[in-house]
PDB file of C-alpha atoms in Angstrom:
ATOM      1  CA  MET A  18      -9.155 -11.616  -7.980  1.00 60.00           C
ATOM      2  CA  GLY A  19      -7.409  -8.336  -6.914  1.00 71.00           C
ATOM      3  CA  ASP A  20      -7.057  -8.894  -3.250  1.00 81.00           C
ATOM      4  CA  LEU A  21      -4.561 -11.621  -2.281  1.00 89.00           C
ATOM      5  CA  SER A  22      -3.889 -13.992   0.828  1.00 93.00           C
ATOM      6  CA  TRP A  23      -0.923 -13.601   3.091  1.00 95.00           C
ATOM      7  CA  LYS A  24       0.771 -16.660   1.551  1.00 94.00           C
ATOM      8  CA  ASP A  25       0.580 -15.244  -2.005  1.00 93.00           C
ATOM      9  CA  PHE A  26       1.753 -12.269  -0.942  1.00 95.00           C
ATOM     10  CA  LEU A  27       4.789 -13.977   0.545  1.00 95.00           C
ATOM     11  CA  SER A  28       5.421 -16.268  -2.557  1.00 94.00           C
ATOM     12  CA  GLN A  29       5.443 -13.186  -5.147  1.00 94.00           C
ATOM     13  CA  ALA A  30       7.267 -10.977  -2.742  1.00 95.00           C
ATOM     14  CA  LYS A  31       9.869 -13.612  -2.876  1.00 95.00           C
ATOM     15  CA  GLN A  32       9.638 -14.102  -6.686  1.00 94.00           C
ATOM     16  CA  PHE A  33       9.746 -10.321  -6.884  1.00 95.00           C
ATOM     17  CA  LEU A  34      13.151 -10.296  -4.922  1.00 96.00           C
ATOM     18  CA  GLU A  35      14.371 -12.917  -7.293  1.00 94.00           C
ATOM     19  CA  ILE A  36      13.911 -10.554 -10.125  1.00 93.00           C
ATOM     20  CA  SER A  37      15.219  -7.933  -8.357  1.00 94.00           C
ATOM     21  CA  GLN A  38      18.527  -9.534  -7.549  1.00 94.00           C
ATOM     22  CA  LYS A  39      18.845 -10.587 -11.187  1.00 93.00           C
ATOM     23  CA  LEU A  40      18.882  -7.035 -12.151  1.00 93.00           C
ATOM     24  CA  ASP A  41      21.106  -5.822  -9.656  1.00 94.00           C
ATOM     25  CA  ASP A  42      18.467  -3.649  -7.716  1.00 95.00           C
ATOM     26  CA  ASN A  43      18.704  -3.167  -4.269  1.00 93.00           C
ATOM     27  CA  TRP A  44      15.289  -4.862  -2.750  1.00 96.00           C
ATOM     28  CA  VAL A  45      15.526  -6.886   0.620  1.00 96.00           C
ATOM     29  CA  LEU A  46      13.207  -8.811   2.202  1.00 96.00           C
ATOM     30  CA  GLU A  47      13.036  -7.858   5.688  1.00 95.00           C
ATOM     31  CA  GLN A  48      11.546 -10.204   8.488  1.00 95.00           C
ATOM     32  CA  LYS A  49      10.694  -9.620  11.994  1.00 93.00           C
ATOM     33  CA  ASP A  50       9.384 -13.154  12.776  1.00 92.00           C
ATOM     34  CA  SER A  51       7.523 -15.421  10.337  1.00 88.00           C
ATOM     35  CA  SER A  52       4.093 -14.585  11.394  1.00 91.00           C
ATOM     36  CA  GLU A  53       1.538 -12.583   9.341  1.00 90.00           C
ATOM     37  CA  PRO A  54       1.964  -9.649   8.408  1.00 93.00           C
ATOM     38  CA  ASN A  55       5.779  -9.631   9.595  1.00 96.00           C
ATOM     39  CA  ILE A  56       7.637  -9.892   6.571  1.00 96.00           C
ATOM     40  CA  TYR A  57       7.990  -7.277   3.868  1.00 97.00           C
ATOM     41  CA  LEU A  58      10.340  -5.908   1.231  1.00 97.00           C
ATOM     42  CA  LYS A  59      12.296  -2.868   1.559  1.00 97.00           C
ATOM     43  CA  CYS A  60      14.325  -0.574  -0.594  1.00 96.00           C
ATOM     44  CA  SER A  61      15.785   2.536  -0.517  1.00 95.00           C
ATOM     45  CA  GLN A  62      17.216   5.277  -2.862  1.00 95.00           C
ATOM     46  CA  LYS A  63      18.170   9.053  -2.957  1.00 95.00           C
ATOM     47  CA  ILE A  64      15.924  11.233  -4.945  1.00 93.00           C
ATOM     48  CA  LYS A  65      17.293  14.863  -6.013  1.00 90.00           C
ATOM     49  CA  CYS A  66      14.705  17.534  -6.008  1.00 84.00           C
ATOM     50  CA  GLN A  67      14.551  21.305  -6.058  1.00 77.00           C
ATOM     51  CA  SER A  68      13.088  23.106  -3.069  1.00 67.00           C
ATOM     52  CA  GLY A  69      13.658  25.717  -0.614  1.00 62.00           C
ATOM     53  CA  LYS A  70      13.514  29.443  -0.982  1.00 65.00           C
ATOM     54  CA  ASN A  71      16.343  29.530  -3.289  1.00 71.00           C
ATOM     55  CA  ASN A  72      15.386  26.784  -5.513  1.00 76.00           C
ATOM     56  CA  ALA A  73      18.588  24.756  -4.462  1.00 82.00           C
ATOM     57  CA  VAL A  74      18.911  21.107  -5.257  1.00 87.00           C
ATOM     58  CA  GLU A  75      18.240  19.134  -2.346  1.00 89.00           C
ATOM     59  CA  LEU A  76      19.326  15.359  -1.783  1.00 92.00           C
ATOM     60  CA  PHE A  77      16.678  13.361  -0.098  1.00 94.00           C
ATOM     61  CA  SER A  78      16.946   9.747   1.133  1.00 96.00           C
ATOM     62  CA  VAL A  79      13.846   8.012   1.205  1.00 96.00           C
ATOM     63  CA  GLU A  80      13.549   4.092   2.178  1.00 97.00           C
ATOM     64  CA  TYR A  81      10.177   2.400   0.868  1.00 97.00           C
ATOM     65  CA  HIS A  82       8.133  -0.723   2.480  1.00 97.00           C
ATOM     66  CA  VAL A  83       5.974  -2.932   0.716  1.00 97.00           C
ATOM     67  CA  VAL A  84       3.769  -4.094   3.213  1.00 97.00           C
ATOM     68  CA  TYR A  85       1.042  -6.826   3.484  1.00 96.00           C
ATOM     69  CA  SER A  86      -2.044  -5.044   4.858  1.00 95.00           C
ATOM     70  CA  VAL A  87      -4.560  -7.471   6.482  1.00 94.00           C
ATOM     71  CA  SER A  88      -7.293  -5.470   6.489  1.00 92.00           C
ATOM     72  CA  TYR A  89      -7.368  -4.894   2.848  1.00 93.00           C
ATOM     73  CA  GLN A  90      -5.544  -7.960   1.693  1.00 93.00           C
ATOM     74  CA  VAL A  91      -3.344  -6.254  -0.646  1.00 94.00           C
ATOM     75  CA  PRO A  92       0.425  -4.843  -0.746  1.00 95.00           C
ATOM     76  CA  MET A  93       0.606  -1.297   0.691  1.00 96.00           C
ATOM     77  CA  LEU A  94       3.131   1.059   0.208  1.00 97.00           C
ATOM     78  CA  PHE A  95       5.049   3.060   3.064  1.00 97.00           C
ATOM     79  CA  PHE A  96       7.777   5.152   2.895  1.00 97.00           C
ATOM     80  CA  GLN A  97       9.817   7.432   4.917  1.00 96.00           C
ATOM     81  CA  ALA A  98      11.896  10.422   3.441  1.00 95.00           C
ATOM     82  CA  HIS A  99      14.655  12.127   5.133  1.00 95.00           C
ATOM     83  CA  ARG A 100      16.724  15.429   4.300  1.00 93.00           C
ATOM     84  CA  SER A 101      20.361  15.477   4.032  1.00 91.00           C
ATOM     85  CA  ASP A 102      20.904  16.346   7.727  1.00 93.00           C
ATOM     86  CA  GLY A 103      18.870  13.791   8.784  1.00 93.00           C
ATOM     87  CA  SER A 104      15.769  15.465   9.532  1.00 95.00           C
ATOM     88  CA  LEU A 105      12.268  13.537   8.801  1.00 95.00           C
ATOM     89  CA  LEU A 106       9.852  15.133   6.556  1.00 93.00           C
ATOM     90  CA  ASP A 107       6.682  15.678   7.693  1.00 93.00           C
ATOM     91  CA  VAL A 108       3.443  15.189   6.075  1.00 93.00           C
ATOM     92  CA  GLU A 109       3.124  18.515   4.316  1.00 92.00           C
ATOM     93  CA  ALA A 110       7.023  18.341   3.361  1.00 92.00           C
ATOM     94  CA  THR A 111       6.395  15.155   1.690  1.00 93.00           C
ATOM     95  CA  TRP A 112       3.070  16.327   0.120  1.00 93.00           C
ATOM     96  CA  LYS A 113       5.227  19.212  -1.026  1.00 90.00           C
ATOM     97  CA  LEU A 114       8.041  16.978  -2.308  1.00 91.00           C
ATOM     98  CA  PHE A 115       6.111  13.853  -4.154  1.00 92.00           C
ATOM     99  CA  MET A 116       2.857  15.455  -4.931  1.00 90.00           C
ATOM    100  CA  PRO A 117       3.046  19.126  -5.553  1.00 88.00           C
ATOM    101  CA  GLU A 118       0.412  19.371  -7.966  1.00 85.00           C
ATOM    102  CA  SER A 119      -2.420  17.865  -6.040  1.00 85.00           C
ATOM    103  CA  LYS A 120      -4.933  19.659  -3.773  1.00 85.00           C
ATOM    104  CA  ALA A 121      -4.854  19.329  -0.077  1.00 82.00           C
ATOM    105  CA  SER A 122      -8.073  17.962   0.200  1.00 84.00           C
ATOM    106  CA  ASP A 123      -7.324  15.155  -2.120  1.00 86.00           C
ATOM    107  CA  LEU A 124      -4.176  14.465  -0.543  1.00 91.00           C
ATOM    108  CA  HIS A 125      -5.794  13.215   2.619  1.00 89.00           C
ATOM    109  CA  GLN A 126      -7.194  10.388   0.599  1.00 89.00           C
ATOM    110  CA  ILE A 127      -4.255   9.454  -1.351  1.00 92.00           C
ATOM    111  CA  LEU A 128      -0.883  10.064   1.122  1.00 93.00           C
ATOM    112  CA  THR A 129      -1.117  10.442   5.140  1.00 93.00           C
ATOM    113  CA  GLN A 130       0.948   9.130   8.025  1.00 94.00           C
ATOM    114  CA  MET A 131      -0.137   5.749   9.217  1.00 94.00           C
ATOM    115  CA  ASP A 132       0.975   3.190  11.701  1.00 95.00           C
ATOM    116  CA  HIS A 133       3.204   0.900  10.242  1.00 96.00           C
ATOM    117  CA  PRO A 134       1.993  -2.620  10.525  1.00 95.00           C
ATOM    118  CA  VAL A 135       5.197  -4.505  11.239  1.00 96.00           C
ATOM    119  CA  LEU A 136       7.253  -1.620  13.075  1.00 96.00           C
ATOM    120  CA  PHE A 137       4.229   0.111  14.874  1.00 95.00           C
ATOM    121  CA  ARG A 138       6.008   3.708  13.749  1.00 94.00           C
ATOM    122  CA  PRO A 139       4.147   6.437  12.019  1.00 95.00           C
ATOM    123  CA  PHE A 140       5.304   5.990   8.288  1.00 96.00           C
ATOM    124  CA  MET A 141       3.979   7.887   5.360  1.00 96.00           C
ATOM    125  CA  ALA A 142       1.531   5.611   3.515  1.00 96.00           C
ATOM    126  CA  LEU A 143      -0.574   5.524   0.139  1.00 95.00           C
ATOM    127  CA  HIS A 144      -4.180   4.682   0.717  1.00 94.00           C
ATOM    128  CA  PRO A 145      -4.966   1.345  -0.070  1.00 93.00           C
ATOM    129  CA  CYS A 146      -8.729   1.276  -0.448  1.00 89.00           C
ATOM    130  CA  ARG A 147      -8.747   1.053  -4.191  1.00 90.00           C
ATOM    131  CA  THR A 148      -5.709  -0.988  -4.764  1.00 92.00           C
ATOM    132  CA  ALA A 149      -7.987  -4.405  -4.987  1.00 91.00           C
ATOM    133  CA  ASP A 150     -10.108  -2.380  -7.679  1.00 90.00           C
ATOM    134  CA  VAL A 151      -6.997  -1.301  -9.608  1.00 89.00           C
ATOM    135  CA  LEU A 152      -5.201  -4.738  -9.580  1.00 88.00           C
ATOM    136  CA  LYS A 153      -8.626  -6.462 -10.483  1.00 87.00           C
ATOM    137  CA  GLN A 154      -8.878  -4.370 -13.806  1.00 83.00           C
ATOM    138  CA  PHE A 155      -5.996  -6.597 -15.236  1.00 77.00           C
ATOM    139  CA  GLY A 156      -7.508  -8.310 -17.412  1.00 62.00           C
ATOM    140  CA  LYS A 157      -6.283 -11.799 -16.908  1.00 70.00           C
ATOM    141  CA  PRO A 158      -5.180 -12.087 -13.315  1.00 70.00           C
ATOM    142  CA  SER A 159      -1.623 -10.437 -13.143  1.00 73.00           C
ATOM    143  CA  GLY A 160       1.023 -13.142 -12.746  1.00 80.00           C
ATOM    144  CA  ASN A 161       2.682 -11.387  -9.853  1.00 90.00           C
ATOM    145  CA  GLN A 162       0.500  -8.531  -8.162  1.00 91.00           C
ATOM    146  CA  VAL A 163       3.043  -7.346  -5.901  1.00 94.00           C
ATOM    147  CA  LEU A 164       5.306  -6.285  -8.954  1.00 94.00           C
ATOM    148  CA  SER A 165       2.056  -5.086 -10.469  1.00 92.00           C
ATOM    149  CA  PHE A 166       1.342  -3.078  -7.322  1.00 94.00           C
ATOM    150  CA  ILE A 167       4.743  -1.680  -7.054  1.00 95.00           C
ATOM    151  CA  SER A 168       4.985  -0.599 -10.748  1.00 94.00           C
ATOM    152  CA  LEU A 169       1.676   1.086 -10.625  1.00 92.00           C
ATOM    153  CA  TYR A 170       1.860   2.737  -7.306  1.00 94.00           C
ATOM    154  CA  GLY A 171       5.667   3.361  -6.678  1.00 95.00           C
ATOM    155  CA  PRO A 172       5.929   6.321  -9.741  1.00 93.00           C
ATOM    156  CA  HIS A 173       3.265   8.412  -7.483  1.00 92.00           C
ATOM    157  CA  VAL A 174       5.984   8.479  -4.874  1.00 94.00           C
ATOM    158  CA  GLN A 175       9.287   8.551  -7.167  1.00 93.00           C
ATOM    159  CA  LEU A 176      10.021   4.877  -7.036  1.00 95.00           C
ATOM    160  CA  HIS A 177      10.205   3.726 -10.642  1.00 93.00           C
ATOM    161  CA  LEU A 178      11.023  -0.014 -11.729  1.00 94.00           C
ATOM    162  CA  GLN A 179      13.472  -0.476 -14.411  1.00 93.00           C
ATOM    163  CA  ASN A 180      11.387  -1.923 -17.820  1.00 92.00           C
ATOM    164  CA  ALA A 181      13.073  -4.813 -17.514  1.00 92.00           C
ATOM    165  CA  TYR A 182      11.118  -5.867 -14.467  1.00 92.00           C
ATOM    166  CA  GLY A 183       8.207  -6.743 -16.883  1.00 88.00           C
ATOM    167  CA  LEU A 184      10.312  -8.887 -19.104  1.00 87.00           C
ATOM    168  CA  SER A 185      10.614 -12.023 -16.751  1.00 72.00           C
ATOM    169  CA  GLN A 186       8.393 -14.633 -18.271  1.00 61.00           C
ATOM    170  CA  GLU A 187       8.219 -16.738 -14.968  1.00 52.00           C
ATOM    171  CA  TYR A 188       5.004 -15.412 -14.081  1.00 47.00           C
ATOM    172  CA  THR A 189       2.724 -16.145 -17.158  1.00 44.00           C
TER     173      THR A 189
ATOM    174  CA  MET B  24     -15.608   5.368 -34.139  1.00 43.00           C
ATOM    175  CA  ALA B  25     -15.000   8.667 -35.658  1.00 44.00           C
ATOM    176  CA  GLU B  26     -11.624  10.034 -34.765  1.00 45.00           C
ATOM    177  CA  THR B  27     -11.362  13.552 -33.079  1.00 45.00           C
ATOM    178  CA  PRO B  28      -9.267  16.295 -34.805  1.00 46.00           C
ATOM    179  CA  GLU B  29      -6.748  16.065 -32.293  1.00 46.00           C
ATOM    180  CA  SER B  30      -6.318  12.445 -32.330  1.00 45.00           C
ATOM    181  CA  GLN B  31      -5.475  12.528 -35.844  1.00 44.00           C
ATOM    182  CA  ALA B  32      -2.842  15.411 -35.213  1.00 44.00           C
ATOM    183  CA  ALA B  33      -1.357  13.177 -32.656  1.00 49.00           C
ATOM    184  CA  LEU B  34      -1.521   9.524 -33.610  1.00 54.00           C
ATOM    185  CA  SER B  35      -1.871   8.499 -37.221  1.00 49.00           C
ATOM    186  CA  THR B  36      -3.074   5.021 -38.932  1.00 48.00           C
ATOM    187  CA  SER B  37      -0.329   2.845 -39.660  1.00 45.00           C
ATOM    188  CA  SER B  38      -1.856   1.887 -42.953  1.00 45.00           C
ATOM    189  CA  SER B  39      -3.054   5.198 -44.632  1.00 44.00           C
ATOM    190  CA  THR B  40       0.184   7.249 -43.672  1.00 43.00           C
ATOM    191  CA  PRO B  41       3.365   7.044 -45.939  1.00 44.00           C
ATOM    192  CA  ALA B  42       6.144   5.105 -44.894  1.00 44.00           C
ATOM    193  CA  ASP B  43       8.673   7.637 -45.075  1.00 44.00           C
ATOM    194  CA  LYS B  44       7.158   9.939 -42.688  1.00 53.00           C
ATOM    195  CA  ASP B  45       6.461   7.148 -40.886  1.00 56.00           C
ATOM    196  CA  GLY B  46       9.730   5.343 -40.658  1.00 65.00           C
ATOM    197  CA  SER B  47      10.805   6.255 -37.123  1.00 87.00           C
ATOM    198  CA  LYS B  48       7.345   6.051 -35.772  1.00 92.00           C
ATOM    199  CA  ILE B  49       6.897   3.102 -33.244  1.00 94.00           C
ATOM    200  CA  CYS B  50       3.508   0.986 -33.841  1.00 95.00           C
ATOM    201  CA  ILE B  51       1.563   0.126 -30.616  1.00 95.00           C
ATOM    202  CA  LEU B  52      -1.363  -2.575 -30.405  1.00 95.00           C
ATOM    203  CA  LEU B  53      -3.800  -0.955 -27.484  1.00 95.00           C
ATOM    204  CA  ASN B  54      -5.679  -3.967 -25.716  1.00 93.00           C
ATOM    205  CA  ALA B  55      -8.766  -3.044 -23.523  1.00 93.00           C
ATOM    206  CA  THR B  56      -8.975  -5.069 -20.086  1.00 89.00           C
ATOM    207  CA  GLY B  57     -11.778  -4.864 -17.588  1.00 84.00           C
ATOM    208  CA  ASN B  58     -14.382  -2.666 -17.673  1.00 86.00           C
ATOM    209  CA  VAL B  59     -12.629  -0.038 -19.922  1.00 90.00           C
ATOM    210  CA  PRO B  60     -14.573   0.876 -23.223  1.00 92.00           C
ATOM    211  CA  ILE B  61     -12.704  -0.587 -26.353  1.00 92.00           C
ATOM    212  CA  ILE B  62     -11.294   1.430 -28.814  1.00 94.00           C
ATOM    213  CA  LYS B  63     -12.089   0.170 -32.244  1.00 93.00           C
ATOM    214  CA  LYS B  64      -8.860   1.113 -33.742  1.00 94.00           C
ATOM    215  CA  ARG B  65      -6.226  -0.909 -32.094  1.00 94.00           C
ATOM    216  CA  THR B  66      -3.006  -0.008 -33.919  1.00 95.00           C
ATOM    217  CA  TRP B  67      -1.702   3.125 -33.723  1.00 94.00           C
ATOM    218  CA  THR B  68       1.702   4.600 -34.490  1.00 94.00           C
ATOM    219  CA  VAL B  69       3.406   6.835 -32.114  1.00 94.00           C
ATOM    220  CA  ASP B  70       6.584   9.377 -31.764  1.00 95.00           C
ATOM    221  CA  PRO B  71       9.179   7.241 -30.108  1.00 95.00           C
ATOM    222  CA  ASN B  72       9.861  10.097 -27.736  1.00 95.00           C
ATOM    223  CA  LYS B  73       6.490  10.357 -26.458  1.00 95.00           C
ATOM    224  CA  THR B  74       5.748   9.254 -22.640  1.00 96.00           C
ATOM    225  CA  VAL B  75       3.470   6.624 -21.086  1.00 95.00           C
ATOM    226  CA  SER B  76       1.621   9.195 -19.498  1.00 94.00           C
ATOM    227  CA  TRP B  77       0.838  10.908 -22.667  1.00 96.00           C
ATOM    228  CA  ILE B  78      -0.484   7.901 -24.096  1.00 96.00           C
ATOM    229  CA  GLN B  79      -2.770   7.581 -20.947  1.00 95.00           C
ATOM    230  CA  LYS B  80      -3.892  11.023 -21.723  1.00 95.00           C
ATOM    231  CA  PHE B  81      -4.899  10.531 -25.072  1.00 95.00           C
ATOM    232  CA  ILE B  82      -6.885   7.485 -23.847  1.00 96.00           C
ATOM    233  CA  HIS B  83      -8.416   9.372 -21.229  1.00 95.00           C
ATOM    234  CA  LYS B  84      -9.205  12.059 -23.826  1.00 95.00           C
ATOM    235  CA  PHE B  85     -10.471   9.714 -26.368  1.00 95.00           C
ATOM    236  CA  LEU B  86     -12.718   7.951 -24.218  1.00 95.00           C
ATOM    237  CA  LYS B  87     -14.015  11.284 -22.918  1.00 94.00           C
ATOM    238  CA  LEU B  88     -13.764   9.912 -19.285  1.00 93.00           C
ATOM    239  CA  ASP B  89     -14.447  11.316 -15.950  1.00 91.00           C
ATOM    240  CA  ALA B  90     -11.363  13.230 -14.308  1.00 88.00           C
ATOM    241  CA  SER B  91     -11.805  11.168 -11.201  1.00 86.00           C
ATOM    242  CA  GLU B  92     -10.794   8.168 -13.299  1.00 90.00           C
ATOM    243  CA  GLN B  93      -7.490   7.275 -14.300  1.00 91.00           C
ATOM    244  CA  ILE B  94      -6.011   5.093 -17.120  1.00 93.00           C
ATOM    245  CA  PHE B  95      -3.347   2.772 -16.322  1.00 92.00           C
ATOM    246  CA  LEU B  96      -1.216   0.974 -18.918  1.00 93.00           C
ATOM    247  CA  TYR B  97       0.368  -2.170 -18.611  1.00 91.00           C
ATOM    248  CA  VAL B  98       2.877  -4.971 -20.570  1.00 91.00           C
ATOM    249  CA  ASN B  99       3.161  -8.568 -19.998  1.00 86.00           C
ATOM    250  CA  GLN B 100       0.079  -8.775 -17.920  1.00 82.00           C
ATOM    251  CA  THR B 101       1.850  -7.584 -14.991  1.00 88.00           C
ATOM    252  CA  PHE B 102       4.225  -4.674 -15.160  1.00 92.00           C
ATOM    253  CA  ALA B 103       2.894  -0.951 -15.388  1.00 93.00           C
ATOM    254  CA  PRO B 104       5.789   1.031 -16.648  1.00 94.00           C
ATOM    255  CA  ALA B 105       6.638   4.600 -14.887  1.00 94.00           C
ATOM    256  CA  PRO B 106       4.613   7.274 -16.772  1.00 93.00           C
ATOM    257  CA  ASP B 107       7.615   9.501 -17.789  1.00 92.00           C
ATOM    258  CA  GLN B 108       9.156   6.401 -19.442  1.00 94.00           C
ATOM    259  CA  ILE B 109       9.446   7.198 -23.234  1.00 94.00           C
ATOM    260  CA  ILE B 110       8.026   4.737 -25.761  1.00 95.00           C
ATOM    261  CA  LYS B 111      11.439   4.085 -27.489  1.00 95.00           C
ATOM    262  CA  ASN B 112      12.637   2.585 -24.356  1.00 94.00           C
ATOM    263  CA  LEU B 113       9.772   0.698 -23.682  1.00 95.00           C
ATOM    264  CA  TYR B 114       9.648  -0.818 -27.101  1.00 94.00           C
ATOM    265  CA  GLU B 115      13.441  -1.640 -27.002  1.00 93.00           C
ATOM    266  CA  CYS B 116      12.460  -3.741 -23.866  1.00 93.00           C
ATOM    267  CA  HIS B 117       8.893  -4.925 -24.442  1.00 93.00           C
ATOM    268  CA  GLY B 118       8.451  -5.015 -28.307  1.00 92.00           C
ATOM    269  CA  THR B 119       7.824  -8.150 -30.526  1.00 90.00           C
ATOM    270  CA  ASN B 120       7.252  -8.588 -33.905  1.00 90.00           C
ATOM    271  CA  GLY B 121       7.899  -4.660 -34.790  1.00 91.00           C
ATOM    272  CA  LYS B 122       4.652  -3.950 -32.273  1.00 94.00           C
ATOM    273  CA  LEU B 123       4.588  -3.073 -28.875  1.00 95.00           C
ATOM    274  CA  VAL B 124       1.514  -4.323 -27.185  1.00 94.00           C
ATOM    275  CA  LEU B 125      -0.126  -2.269 -24.552  1.00 94.00           C
ATOM    276  CA  TYR B 126      -2.826  -3.071 -22.061  1.00 93.00           C
ATOM    277  CA  TYR B 127      -5.064  -0.534 -20.656  1.00 94.00           C
ATOM    278  CA  CYS B 128      -7.546  -0.398 -17.862  1.00 92.00           C
ATOM    279  CA  LYS B 129      -9.284   2.570 -16.066  1.00 92.00           C
ATOM    280  CA  ASN B 130     -10.156   2.839 -12.364  1.00 90.00           C
ATOM    281  CA  GLN B 131     -10.481   5.241  -9.735  1.00 87.00           C
ATOM    282  CA  ALA B 132      -7.022   5.349  -8.258  1.00 75.00           C
ATOM    283  CA  TRP B 133      -7.941   6.543  -4.794  1.00 80.00           C
ATOM    284  CA  GLY B 134     -10.655   7.817  -2.572  1.00 69.00           C
TER     285      GLY B 134
END
């Protein structure tokens, strides 16, 4: 419990997608091929943030991927943020944007650049080593661990799900 | 379990406070899961404009947890609401029988 198999990840990701479509959210399922772990959930959004020297409001475009981690047997959150001029945020800029209050020494354990398991490109990723523990704490096993995962870890990187995601009775 | 002064100031018992003062408040039911200590008093009333993270901090303080540990709140066995979500919205979506049922657990989030 806590960790999940590739098969479970896949079926729960598809269930999550159905809920998302009912709620008119913009999640999609990306598929490179059908082998493990080449299918992942994707969504993108624009976020507004005050940054720069004169505190101007800047617009960022962020793409989130929820990918299955073969080594940890849990979902992992990968993402990439671009400025409005198209330039990519590096690790420092990402830390500053998403986790302005955390210390740099902690951040190395939270958010770093890692190889995307499907695309083989460097992506920002939230560390997965505690994910299984956290999911395990959900009393009875959570009906949809992919949904639990996204709702738990998304807010750390400004990915908020509507409250209505918790409403579906299908998982109980 | 004796209530700490700050908890009395922040949250109040649903039974002992006058109804007129309490009318706009929302009744929440806290359930412990996993290895988290149980709070004996399960029913609390909360100002509807408080956020989820405020409740997380409250439980954290109430249980005197270590700073590295984090409280997670969730509803319906599955969904963890965003920390900046206000209780009013959450109640409108997930409230049942005049109550908002919240589950909480603790764990180290990182490292």
